[in-house]
Amino acid sequence: MAYDPWPSPLAERWCEAGGEAHSGLGMLVRQALLQIRIFSAGDPDTPLPDEQGLLSAMRAAHDLLRDL
C-alpha cells in the first residue's frame, strides 16, 4: 500500500509498463467500515443501519469512486 505520495514513482512506472496500480485507500475504507461496525454493534459482521450511505460518504471524502 502507498497512500502518499500517490501515485508513487514505482506505481507510475508500473502503469507506464501496462500494469494496474491501486493506492490501497479502498482497502483502508473497508477496514474503517469493519471498525465502525465493531464500535457500534460489537461485531464486525453486523451491518450498520445505513451502511451504503456511510460507504458513499467515505468514498466521496477520499475521492475513491474509481478505486472501490
Tab-separated table of C-alpha atoms in Angstrom:
chain	number	residue	atom	x	y	z
A	1	MET	CA	0.000	0.000	0.000
A	2	ALA	CA	1.087	3.524	-0.699
A	3	TYR	CA	-1.076	6.444	0.318
A	4	ASP	CA	1.234	9.392	-0.081
A	5	PRO	CA	2.639	10.310	-2.462
A	6	TRP	CA	0.199	8.787	-4.880
A	7	PRO	CA	0.910	7.618	-7.395
A	8	SER	CA	4.291	6.561	-6.152
A	9	PRO	CA	7.202	6.534	-8.590
A	10	LEU	CA	7.010	2.738	-8.664
A	11	ALA	CA	3.269	2.793	-9.385
A	12	GLU	CA	3.835	5.288	-12.195
A	13	ARG	CA	6.489	3.074	-13.782
A	14	TRP	CA	4.267	0.016	-13.381
A	15	CYS	CA	1.345	1.748	-15.114
A	16	GLU	CA	3.615	3.014	-17.896
A	17	ALA	CA	4.615	-0.618	-18.464
A	18	GLY	CA	0.937	-1.598	-18.842
A	19	GLY	CA	0.232	-2.669	-15.286
A	20	GLU	CA	-2.538	-1.510	-12.993
A	21	ALA	CA	-1.854	0.026	-9.592
A	22	HIS	CA	-4.204	0.884	-6.731
A	23	SER	CA	-3.401	3.151	-3.810
A	24	GLY	CA	-4.812	0.902	-1.119
A	25	LEU	CA	-7.266	3.552	0.086
A	26	GLY	CA	-10.166	1.338	-0.938
A	27	MET	CA	-8.983	-1.332	1.459
A	28	LEU	CA	-8.480	1.298	4.155
A	29	VAL	CA	-12.124	2.383	3.778
A	30	ARG	CA	-13.310	-1.233	4.110
A	31	GLN	CA	-11.196	-1.687	7.236
A	32	ALA	CA	-12.686	1.508	8.667
A	33	LEU	CA	-16.174	0.170	7.983
A	34	LEU	CA	-15.431	-3.003	9.953
A	35	GLN	CA	-14.050	-0.930	12.826
A	36	ILE	CA	-17.206	1.197	12.899
A	37	ARG	CA	-19.305	-1.995	12.974
A	38	ILE	CA	-17.272	-3.209	15.959
A	39	PHE	CA	-17.585	0.135	17.776
A	40	SER	CA	-21.329	0.332	17.072
A	41	ALA	CA	-22.522	-3.247	17.469
A	42	GLY	CA	-19.537	-5.074	18.928
A	43	ASP	CA	-19.493	-7.342	15.855
A	44	PRO	CA	-17.719	-6.849	12.515
A	45	ASP	CA	-20.376	-8.961	10.775
A	46	THR	CA	-23.365	-6.848	11.857
A	47	PRO	CA	-24.263	-4.360	9.097
A	48	LEU	CA	-24.900	-0.752	10.060
A	49	PRO	CA	-28.366	0.769	9.592
A	50	ASP	CA	-27.302	2.990	6.649
A	51	GLU	CA	-24.082	1.269	5.676
A	52	GLN	CA	-24.304	2.174	1.991
A	53	GLY	CA	-24.753	5.823	2.902
A	54	LEU	CA	-21.711	5.653	5.161
A	55	LEU	CA	-19.615	3.996	2.452
A	56	SER	CA	-20.721	6.616	-0.057
A	57	ALA	CA	-19.722	9.412	2.317
A	58	MET	CA	-16.312	7.833	2.992
A	59	ARG	CA	-15.695	7.292	-0.733
A	60	ALA	CA	-16.672	10.863	-1.524
A	61	ALA	CA	-14.459	12.179	1.255
A	62	HIS	CA	-11.462	10.412	-0.242
A	63	ASP	CA	-12.452	10.600	-3.908
A	64	LEU	CA	-12.483	6.805	-4.123
A	65	LEU	CA	-15.348	6.194	-6.515
A	66	ARG	CA	-12.969	4.687	-9.072
A	67	ASP	CA	-10.798	2.813	-6.536
A	68	LEU	CA	-13.525	0.730	-4.880
